[in-house]
CSV table of N, CA, C and O in Angstrom, one decimal:
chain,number,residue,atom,x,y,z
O,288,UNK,N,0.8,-1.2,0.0
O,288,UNK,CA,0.0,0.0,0.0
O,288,UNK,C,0.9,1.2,0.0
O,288,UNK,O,1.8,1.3,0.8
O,289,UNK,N,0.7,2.3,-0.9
O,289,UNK,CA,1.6,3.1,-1.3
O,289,UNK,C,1.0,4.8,0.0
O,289,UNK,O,1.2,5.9,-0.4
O,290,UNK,N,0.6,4.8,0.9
O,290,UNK,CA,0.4,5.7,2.2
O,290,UNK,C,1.5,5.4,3.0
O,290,UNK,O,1.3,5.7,4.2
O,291,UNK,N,2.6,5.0,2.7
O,291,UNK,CA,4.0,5.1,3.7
O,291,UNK,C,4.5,6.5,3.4
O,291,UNK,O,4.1,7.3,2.6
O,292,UNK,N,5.6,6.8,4.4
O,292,UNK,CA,5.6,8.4,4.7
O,292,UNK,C,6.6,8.5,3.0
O,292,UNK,O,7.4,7.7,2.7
O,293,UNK,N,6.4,9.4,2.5
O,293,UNK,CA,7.5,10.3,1.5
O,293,UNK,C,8.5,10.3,1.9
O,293,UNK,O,8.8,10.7,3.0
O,294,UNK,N,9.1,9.9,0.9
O,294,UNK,CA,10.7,10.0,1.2
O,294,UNK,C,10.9,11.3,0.3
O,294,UNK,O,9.9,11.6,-0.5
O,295,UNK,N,12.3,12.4,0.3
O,295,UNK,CA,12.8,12.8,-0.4
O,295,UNK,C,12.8,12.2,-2.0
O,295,UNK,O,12.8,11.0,-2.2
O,296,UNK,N,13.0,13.0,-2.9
O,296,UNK,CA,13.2,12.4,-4.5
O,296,UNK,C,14.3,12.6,-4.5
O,296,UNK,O,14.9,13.5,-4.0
O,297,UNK,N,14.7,11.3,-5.4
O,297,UNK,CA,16.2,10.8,-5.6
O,297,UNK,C,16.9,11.2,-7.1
O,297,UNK,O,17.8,10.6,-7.6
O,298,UNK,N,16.1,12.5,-7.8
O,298,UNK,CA,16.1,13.0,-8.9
O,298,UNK,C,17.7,13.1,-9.1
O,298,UNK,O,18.6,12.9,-8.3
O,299,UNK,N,17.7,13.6,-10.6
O,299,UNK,CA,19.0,14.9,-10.7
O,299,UNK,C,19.7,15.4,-10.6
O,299,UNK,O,20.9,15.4,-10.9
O,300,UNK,N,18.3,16.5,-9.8
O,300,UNK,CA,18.7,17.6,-9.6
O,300,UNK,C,18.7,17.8,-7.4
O,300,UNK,O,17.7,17.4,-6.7
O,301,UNK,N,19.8,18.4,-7.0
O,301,UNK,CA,19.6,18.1,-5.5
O,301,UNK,C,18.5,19.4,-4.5
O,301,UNK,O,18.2,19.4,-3.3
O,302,UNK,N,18.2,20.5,-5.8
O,302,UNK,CA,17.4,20.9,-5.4
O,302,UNK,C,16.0,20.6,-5.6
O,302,UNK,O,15.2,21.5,-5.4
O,303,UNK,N,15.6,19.6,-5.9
O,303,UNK,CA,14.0,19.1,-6.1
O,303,UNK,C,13.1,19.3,-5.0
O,303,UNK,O,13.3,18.9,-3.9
O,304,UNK,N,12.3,19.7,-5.2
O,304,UNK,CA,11.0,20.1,-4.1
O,304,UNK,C,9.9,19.3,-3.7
O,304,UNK,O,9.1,19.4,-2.8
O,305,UNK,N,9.9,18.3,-4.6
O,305,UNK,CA,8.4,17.4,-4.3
O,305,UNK,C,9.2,16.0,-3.9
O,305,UNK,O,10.4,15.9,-4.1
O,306,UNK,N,8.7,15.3,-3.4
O,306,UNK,CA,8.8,13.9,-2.5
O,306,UNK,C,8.1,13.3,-3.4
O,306,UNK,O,7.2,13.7,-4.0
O,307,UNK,N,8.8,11.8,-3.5
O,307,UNK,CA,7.9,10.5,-4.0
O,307,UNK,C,7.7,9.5,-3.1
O,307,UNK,O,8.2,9.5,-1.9
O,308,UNK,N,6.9,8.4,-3.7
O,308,UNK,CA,6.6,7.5,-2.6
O,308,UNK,C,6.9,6.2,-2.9
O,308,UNK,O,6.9,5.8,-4.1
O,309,UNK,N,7.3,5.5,-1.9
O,309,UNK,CA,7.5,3.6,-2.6
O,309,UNK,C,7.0,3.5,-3.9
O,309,UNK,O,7.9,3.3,-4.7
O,310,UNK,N,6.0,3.6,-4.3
O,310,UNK,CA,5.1,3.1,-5.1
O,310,UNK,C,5.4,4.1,-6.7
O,310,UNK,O,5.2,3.4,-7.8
O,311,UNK,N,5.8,5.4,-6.7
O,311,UNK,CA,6.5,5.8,-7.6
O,311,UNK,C,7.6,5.7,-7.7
O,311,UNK,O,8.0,6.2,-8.7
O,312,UNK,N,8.8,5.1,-6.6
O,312,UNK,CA,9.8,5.1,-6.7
O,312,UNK,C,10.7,3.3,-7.6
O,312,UNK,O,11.8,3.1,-8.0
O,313,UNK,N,9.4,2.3,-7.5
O,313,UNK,CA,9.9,1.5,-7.7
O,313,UNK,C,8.9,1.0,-8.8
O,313,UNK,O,8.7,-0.2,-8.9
O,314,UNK,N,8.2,1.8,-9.4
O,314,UNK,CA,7.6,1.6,-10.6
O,314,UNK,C,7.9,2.0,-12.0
O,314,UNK,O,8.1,3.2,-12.3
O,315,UNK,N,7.9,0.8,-13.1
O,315,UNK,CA,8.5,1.2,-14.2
O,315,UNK,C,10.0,0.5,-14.4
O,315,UNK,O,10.5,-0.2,-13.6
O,316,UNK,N,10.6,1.0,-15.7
O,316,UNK,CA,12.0,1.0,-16.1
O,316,UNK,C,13.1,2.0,-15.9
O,316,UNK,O,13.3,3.1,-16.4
O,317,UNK,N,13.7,1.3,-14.9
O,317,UNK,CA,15.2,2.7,-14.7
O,317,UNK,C,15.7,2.1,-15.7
O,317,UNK,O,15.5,1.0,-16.4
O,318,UNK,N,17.0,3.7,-15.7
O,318,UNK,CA,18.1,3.2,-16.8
O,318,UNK,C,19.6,3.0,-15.7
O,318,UNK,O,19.7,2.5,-14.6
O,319,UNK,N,20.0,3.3,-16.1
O,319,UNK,CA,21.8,2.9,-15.2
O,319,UNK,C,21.9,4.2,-13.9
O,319,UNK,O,22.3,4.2,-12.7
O,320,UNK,N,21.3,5.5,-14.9
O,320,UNK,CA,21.3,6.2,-13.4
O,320,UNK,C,20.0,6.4,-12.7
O,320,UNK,O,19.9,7.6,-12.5
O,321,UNK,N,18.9,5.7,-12.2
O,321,UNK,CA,17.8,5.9,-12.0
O,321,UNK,C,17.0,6.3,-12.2
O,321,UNK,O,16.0,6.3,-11.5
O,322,UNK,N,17.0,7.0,-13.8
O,322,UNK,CA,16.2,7.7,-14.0
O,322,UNK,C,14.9,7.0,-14.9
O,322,UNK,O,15.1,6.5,-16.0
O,323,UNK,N,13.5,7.1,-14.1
O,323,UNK,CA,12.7,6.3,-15.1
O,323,UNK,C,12.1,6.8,-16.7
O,323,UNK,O,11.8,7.8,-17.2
O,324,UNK,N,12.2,5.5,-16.8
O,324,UNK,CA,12.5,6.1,-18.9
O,324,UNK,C,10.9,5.2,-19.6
O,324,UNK,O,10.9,4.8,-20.8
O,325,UNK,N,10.0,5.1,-18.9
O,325,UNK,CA,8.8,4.7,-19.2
O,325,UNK,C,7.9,5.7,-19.5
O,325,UNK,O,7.5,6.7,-18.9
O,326,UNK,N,7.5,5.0,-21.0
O,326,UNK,CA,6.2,6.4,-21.0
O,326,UNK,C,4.6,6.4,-20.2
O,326,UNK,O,4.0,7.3,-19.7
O,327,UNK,N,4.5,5.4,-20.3
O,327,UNK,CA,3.6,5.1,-19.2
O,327,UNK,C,3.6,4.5,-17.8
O,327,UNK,O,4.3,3.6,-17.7
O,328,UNK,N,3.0,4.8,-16.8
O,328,UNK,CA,3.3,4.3,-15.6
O,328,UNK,C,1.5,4.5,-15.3
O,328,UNK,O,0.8,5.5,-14.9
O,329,UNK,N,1.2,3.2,-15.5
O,329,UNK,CA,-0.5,2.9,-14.5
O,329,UNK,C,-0.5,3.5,-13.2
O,329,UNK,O,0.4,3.3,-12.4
O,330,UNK,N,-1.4,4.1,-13.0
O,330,UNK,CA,-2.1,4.4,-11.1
O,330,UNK,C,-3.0,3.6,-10.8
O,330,UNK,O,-3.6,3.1,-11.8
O,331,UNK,N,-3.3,3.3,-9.3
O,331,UNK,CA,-4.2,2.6,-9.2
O,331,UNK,C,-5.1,3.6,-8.3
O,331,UNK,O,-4.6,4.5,-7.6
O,332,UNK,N,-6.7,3.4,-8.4
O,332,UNK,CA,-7.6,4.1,-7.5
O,332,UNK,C,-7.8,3.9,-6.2
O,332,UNK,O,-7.9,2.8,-5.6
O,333,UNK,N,-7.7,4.7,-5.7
O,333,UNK,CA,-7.8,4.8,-4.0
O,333,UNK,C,-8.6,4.3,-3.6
O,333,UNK,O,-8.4,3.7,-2.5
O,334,UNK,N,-9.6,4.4,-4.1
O,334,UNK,CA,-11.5,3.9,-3.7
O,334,UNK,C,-11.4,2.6,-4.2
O,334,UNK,O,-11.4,1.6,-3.4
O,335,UNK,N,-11.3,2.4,-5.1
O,335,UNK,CA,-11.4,0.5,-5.9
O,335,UNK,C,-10.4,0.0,-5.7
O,335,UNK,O,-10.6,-1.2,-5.4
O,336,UNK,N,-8.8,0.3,-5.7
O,336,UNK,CA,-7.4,-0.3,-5.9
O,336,UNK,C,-7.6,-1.2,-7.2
O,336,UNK,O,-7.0,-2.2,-7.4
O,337,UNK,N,-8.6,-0.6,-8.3
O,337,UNK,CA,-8.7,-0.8,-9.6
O,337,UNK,C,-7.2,0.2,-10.5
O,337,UNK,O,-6.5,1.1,-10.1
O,338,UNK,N,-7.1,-0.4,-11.2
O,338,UNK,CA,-5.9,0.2,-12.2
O,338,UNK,C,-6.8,1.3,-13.1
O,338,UNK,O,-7.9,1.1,-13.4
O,339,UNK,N,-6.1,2.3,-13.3
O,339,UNK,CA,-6.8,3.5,-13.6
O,339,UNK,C,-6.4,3.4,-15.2
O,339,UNK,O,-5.2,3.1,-15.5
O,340,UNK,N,-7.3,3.5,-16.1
O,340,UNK,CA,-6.3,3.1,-17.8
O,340,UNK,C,-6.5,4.5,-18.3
O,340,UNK,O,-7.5,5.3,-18.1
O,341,UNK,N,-5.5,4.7,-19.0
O,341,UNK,CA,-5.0,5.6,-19.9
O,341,UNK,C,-6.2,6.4,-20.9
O,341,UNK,O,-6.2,7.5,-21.4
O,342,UNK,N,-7.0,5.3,-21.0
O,342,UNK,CA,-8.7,6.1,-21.9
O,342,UNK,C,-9.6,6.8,-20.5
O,342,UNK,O,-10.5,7.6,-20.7
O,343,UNK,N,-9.4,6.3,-19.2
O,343,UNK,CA,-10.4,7.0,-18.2
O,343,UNK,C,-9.6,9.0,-18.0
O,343,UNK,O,-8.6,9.4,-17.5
O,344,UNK,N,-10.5,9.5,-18.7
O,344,UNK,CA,-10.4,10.8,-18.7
O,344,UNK,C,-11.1,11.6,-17.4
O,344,UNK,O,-11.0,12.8,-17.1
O,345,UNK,N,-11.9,10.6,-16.9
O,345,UNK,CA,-12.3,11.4,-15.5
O,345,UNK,C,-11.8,11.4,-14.7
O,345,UNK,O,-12.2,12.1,-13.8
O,346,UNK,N,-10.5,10.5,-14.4
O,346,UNK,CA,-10.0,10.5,-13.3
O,346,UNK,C,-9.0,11.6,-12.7
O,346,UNK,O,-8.6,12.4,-13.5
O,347,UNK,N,-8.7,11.6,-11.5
O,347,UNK,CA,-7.6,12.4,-11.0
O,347,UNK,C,-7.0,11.8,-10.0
O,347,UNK,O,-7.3,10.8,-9.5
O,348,UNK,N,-5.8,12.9,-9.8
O,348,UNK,CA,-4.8,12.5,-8.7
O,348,UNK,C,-4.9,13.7,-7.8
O,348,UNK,O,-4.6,14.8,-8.3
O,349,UNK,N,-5.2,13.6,-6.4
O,349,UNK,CA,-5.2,14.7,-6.0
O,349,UNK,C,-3.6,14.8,-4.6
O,349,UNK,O,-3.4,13.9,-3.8
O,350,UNK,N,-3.0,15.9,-4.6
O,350,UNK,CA,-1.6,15.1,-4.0
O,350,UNK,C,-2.0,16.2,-2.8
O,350,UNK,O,-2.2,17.4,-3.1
O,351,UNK,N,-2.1,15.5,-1.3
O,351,UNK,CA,-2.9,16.1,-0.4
O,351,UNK,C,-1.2,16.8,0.5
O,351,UNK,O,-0.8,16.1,1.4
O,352,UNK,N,-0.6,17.8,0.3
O,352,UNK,CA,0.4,18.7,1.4
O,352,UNK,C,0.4,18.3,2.9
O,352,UNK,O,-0.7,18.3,3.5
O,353,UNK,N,1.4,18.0,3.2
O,353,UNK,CA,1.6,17.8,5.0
O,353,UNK,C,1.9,19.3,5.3
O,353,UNK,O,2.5,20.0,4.6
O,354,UNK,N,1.3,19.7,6.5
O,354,UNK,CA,1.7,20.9,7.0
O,354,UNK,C,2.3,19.8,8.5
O,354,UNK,O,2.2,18.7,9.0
O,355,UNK,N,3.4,21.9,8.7
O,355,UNK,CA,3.5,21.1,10.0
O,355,UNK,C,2.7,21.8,11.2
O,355,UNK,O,1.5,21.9,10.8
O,356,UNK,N,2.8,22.3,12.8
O,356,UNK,CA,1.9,22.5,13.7
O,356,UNK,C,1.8,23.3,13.3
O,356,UNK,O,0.6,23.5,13.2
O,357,UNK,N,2.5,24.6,12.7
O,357,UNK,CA,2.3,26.0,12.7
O,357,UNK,C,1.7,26.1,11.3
O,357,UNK,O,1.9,27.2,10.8
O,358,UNK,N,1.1,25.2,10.6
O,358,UNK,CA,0.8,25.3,9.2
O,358,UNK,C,1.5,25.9,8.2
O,358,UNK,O,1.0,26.8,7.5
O,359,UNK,N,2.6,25.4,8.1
O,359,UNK,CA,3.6,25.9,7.1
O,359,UNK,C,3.5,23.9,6.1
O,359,UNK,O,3.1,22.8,6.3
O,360,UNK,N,3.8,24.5,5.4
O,360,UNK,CA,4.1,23.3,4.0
O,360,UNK,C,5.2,22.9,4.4
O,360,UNK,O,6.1,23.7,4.6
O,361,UNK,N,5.4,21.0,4.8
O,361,UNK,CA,6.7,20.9,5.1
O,361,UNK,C,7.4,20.3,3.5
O,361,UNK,O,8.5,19.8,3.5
O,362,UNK,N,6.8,20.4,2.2
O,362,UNK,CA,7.3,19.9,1.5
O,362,UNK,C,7.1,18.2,0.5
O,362,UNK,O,7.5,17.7,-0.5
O,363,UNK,N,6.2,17.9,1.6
O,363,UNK,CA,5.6,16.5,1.6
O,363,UNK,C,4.1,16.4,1.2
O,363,UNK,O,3.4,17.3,1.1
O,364,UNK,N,3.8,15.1,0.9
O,364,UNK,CA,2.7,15.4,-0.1
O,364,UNK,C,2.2,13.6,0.4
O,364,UNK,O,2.9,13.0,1.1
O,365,UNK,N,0.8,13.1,-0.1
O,365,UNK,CA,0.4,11.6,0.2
O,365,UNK,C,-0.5,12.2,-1.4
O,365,UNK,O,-0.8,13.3,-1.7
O,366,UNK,N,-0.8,11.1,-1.9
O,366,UNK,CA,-1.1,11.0,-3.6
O,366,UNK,C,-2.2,10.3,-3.2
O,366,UNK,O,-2.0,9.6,-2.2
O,367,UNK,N,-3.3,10.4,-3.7
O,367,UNK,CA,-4.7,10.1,-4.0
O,367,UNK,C,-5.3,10.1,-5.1
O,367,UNK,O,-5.7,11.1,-5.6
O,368,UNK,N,-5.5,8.8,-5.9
O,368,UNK,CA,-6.0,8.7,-7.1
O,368,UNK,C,-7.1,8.2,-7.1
O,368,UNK,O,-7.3,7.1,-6.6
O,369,UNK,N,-8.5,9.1,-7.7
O,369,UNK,CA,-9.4,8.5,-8.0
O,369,UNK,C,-9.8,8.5,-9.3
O,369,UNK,O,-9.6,9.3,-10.1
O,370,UNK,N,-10.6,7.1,-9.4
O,370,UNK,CA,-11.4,6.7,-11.2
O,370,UNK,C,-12.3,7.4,-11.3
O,370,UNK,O,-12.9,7.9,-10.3
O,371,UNK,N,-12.7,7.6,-13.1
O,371,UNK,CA,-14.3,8.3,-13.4
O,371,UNK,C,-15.0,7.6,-12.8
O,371,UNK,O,-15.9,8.4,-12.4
O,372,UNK,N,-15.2,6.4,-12.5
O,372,UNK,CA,-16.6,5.8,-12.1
O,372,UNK,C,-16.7,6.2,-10.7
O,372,UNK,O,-17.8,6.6,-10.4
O,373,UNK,N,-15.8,6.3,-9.8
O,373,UNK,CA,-16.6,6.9,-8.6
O,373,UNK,C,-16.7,7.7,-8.4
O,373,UNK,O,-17.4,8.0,-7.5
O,374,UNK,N,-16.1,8.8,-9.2
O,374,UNK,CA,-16.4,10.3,-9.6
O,374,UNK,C,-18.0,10.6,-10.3
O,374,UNK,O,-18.5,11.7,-10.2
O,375,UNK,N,-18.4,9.8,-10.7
O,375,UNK,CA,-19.4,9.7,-11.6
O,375,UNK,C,-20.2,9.2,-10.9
O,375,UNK,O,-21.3,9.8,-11.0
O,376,UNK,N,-20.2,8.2,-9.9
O,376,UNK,CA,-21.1,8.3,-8.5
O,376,UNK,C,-21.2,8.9,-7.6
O,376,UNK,O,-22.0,8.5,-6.7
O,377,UNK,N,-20.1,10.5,-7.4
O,377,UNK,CA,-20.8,11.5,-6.7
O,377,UNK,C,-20.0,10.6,-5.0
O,377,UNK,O,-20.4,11.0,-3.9
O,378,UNK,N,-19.0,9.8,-5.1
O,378,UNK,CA,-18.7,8.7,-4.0
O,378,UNK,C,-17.1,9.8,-3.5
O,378,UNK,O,-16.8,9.7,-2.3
O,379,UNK,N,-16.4,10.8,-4.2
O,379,UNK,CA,-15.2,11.2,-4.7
O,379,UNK,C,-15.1,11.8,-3.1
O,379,UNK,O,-14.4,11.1,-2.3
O,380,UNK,N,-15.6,12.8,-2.7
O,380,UNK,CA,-15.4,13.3,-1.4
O,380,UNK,C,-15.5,12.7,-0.5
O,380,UNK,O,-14.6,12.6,0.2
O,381,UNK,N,-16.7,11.8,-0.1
O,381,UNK,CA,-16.4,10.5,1.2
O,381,UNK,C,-15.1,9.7,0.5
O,381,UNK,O,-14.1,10.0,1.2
O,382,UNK,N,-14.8,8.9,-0.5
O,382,UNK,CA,-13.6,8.4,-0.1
O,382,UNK,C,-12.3,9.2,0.0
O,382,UNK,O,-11.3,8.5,0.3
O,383,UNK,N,-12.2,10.6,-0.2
O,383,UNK,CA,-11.1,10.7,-0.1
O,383,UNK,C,-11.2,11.4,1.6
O,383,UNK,O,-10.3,12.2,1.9
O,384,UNK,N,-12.1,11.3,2.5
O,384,UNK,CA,-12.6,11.5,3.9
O,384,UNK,C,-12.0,10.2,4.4
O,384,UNK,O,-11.2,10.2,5.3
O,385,UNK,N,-12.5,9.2,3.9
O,385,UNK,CA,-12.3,7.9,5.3
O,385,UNK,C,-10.5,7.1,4.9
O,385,UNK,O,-9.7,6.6,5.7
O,386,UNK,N,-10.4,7.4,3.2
O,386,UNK,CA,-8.8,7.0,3.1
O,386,UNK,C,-7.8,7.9,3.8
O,386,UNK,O,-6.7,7.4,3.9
O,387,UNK,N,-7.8,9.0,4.2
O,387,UNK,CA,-7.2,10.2,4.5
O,387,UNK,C,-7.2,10.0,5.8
O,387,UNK,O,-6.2,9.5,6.2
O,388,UNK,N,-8.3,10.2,7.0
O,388,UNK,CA,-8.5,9.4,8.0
O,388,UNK,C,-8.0,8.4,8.1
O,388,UNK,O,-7.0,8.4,8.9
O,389,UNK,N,-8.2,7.3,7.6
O,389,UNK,CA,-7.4,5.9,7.9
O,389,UNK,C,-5.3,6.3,7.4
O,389,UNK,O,-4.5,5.4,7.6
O,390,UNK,N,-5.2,7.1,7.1
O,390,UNK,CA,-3.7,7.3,6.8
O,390,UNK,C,-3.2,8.3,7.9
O,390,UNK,O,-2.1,8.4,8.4
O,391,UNK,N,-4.2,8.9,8.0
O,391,UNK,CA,-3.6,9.9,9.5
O,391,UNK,C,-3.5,8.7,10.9
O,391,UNK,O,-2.5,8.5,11.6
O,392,UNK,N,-4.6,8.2,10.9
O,392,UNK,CA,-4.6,7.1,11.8
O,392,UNK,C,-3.2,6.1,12.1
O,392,UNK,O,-2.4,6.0,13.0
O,393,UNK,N,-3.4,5.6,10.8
O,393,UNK,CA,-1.7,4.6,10.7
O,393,UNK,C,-0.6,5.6,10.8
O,393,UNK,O,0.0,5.3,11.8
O,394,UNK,N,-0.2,6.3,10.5
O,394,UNK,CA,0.6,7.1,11.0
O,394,UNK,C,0.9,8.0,12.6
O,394,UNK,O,2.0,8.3,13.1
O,395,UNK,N,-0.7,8.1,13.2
O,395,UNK,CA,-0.5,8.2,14.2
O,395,UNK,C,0.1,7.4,15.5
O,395,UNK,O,0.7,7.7,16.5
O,396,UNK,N,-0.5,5.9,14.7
O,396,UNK,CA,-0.2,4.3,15.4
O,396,UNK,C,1.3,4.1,15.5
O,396,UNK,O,1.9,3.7,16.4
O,397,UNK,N,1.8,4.7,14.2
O,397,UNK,CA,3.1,4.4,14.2
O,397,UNK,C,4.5,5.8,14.6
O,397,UNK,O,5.7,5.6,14.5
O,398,UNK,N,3.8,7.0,14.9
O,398,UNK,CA,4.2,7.6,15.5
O,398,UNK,C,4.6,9.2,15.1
O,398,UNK,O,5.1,10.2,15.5
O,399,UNK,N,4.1,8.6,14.0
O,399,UNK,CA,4.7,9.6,12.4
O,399,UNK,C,3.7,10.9,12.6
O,399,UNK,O,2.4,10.8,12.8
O,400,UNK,N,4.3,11.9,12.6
O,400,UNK,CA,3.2,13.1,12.5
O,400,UNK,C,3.3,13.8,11.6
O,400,UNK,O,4.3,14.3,11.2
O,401,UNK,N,1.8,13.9,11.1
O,401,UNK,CA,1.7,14.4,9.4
O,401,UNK,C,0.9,15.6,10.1
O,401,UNK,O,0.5,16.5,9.4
């Protein structure tokens, strides 16, 4: 399950600003220096854990910012993908309520503060 905490990106460039996650970091074809060289890279939906295909034009990714206590942006992000079909059932805001919830939760269990 790709809600483990963001690591830094292993890009480049050493000024990069966005974080990736297990799940982008080990998907696809590297080449000799890590860099992935795939044109396509599948998402899966947050709500179904259905594979999101390249013809679904309703879908989105929504990439939710960690603040920290003082509400500053620490730089970190948790990725949320949902399909047209549960967009299209009007389902899009409760699930991204109880997955977001359930990821603050595991995180809290484990000690991590987002």
């Amino acid at each position: 399950f790709f809600f483990k905490t963001p690591r830094r990106c292993a890009s480049l460039s050493s000024s990069c600003a966005h974080t990736t996650t297990p799940l982008t970091m080990s998907a696809g074809m590297h080449n000799s220096d890590g860099v992935n060289i795939d044109l396509y890279i599948p998402r899966k939906c947050t709500a179904t854990n259905r594979l999101i295909s390249a013809k679904d034009k309703a879908s989105v990714q929504l990439n939710i910012g960690h603040v920290s206590a003082d509400g500053v942006y620490t730089g970190e992000y948790t990725p949320m993908a949902l399909c047209g079909f549960i967009r299209s059932q009007g389902e899009a805001d409760g699930e991204i309520d109880r997955k977001f919830t359930k990821v603050i939760a595991e995180n809290k269990a484990n000690g991590i503060d987002i």
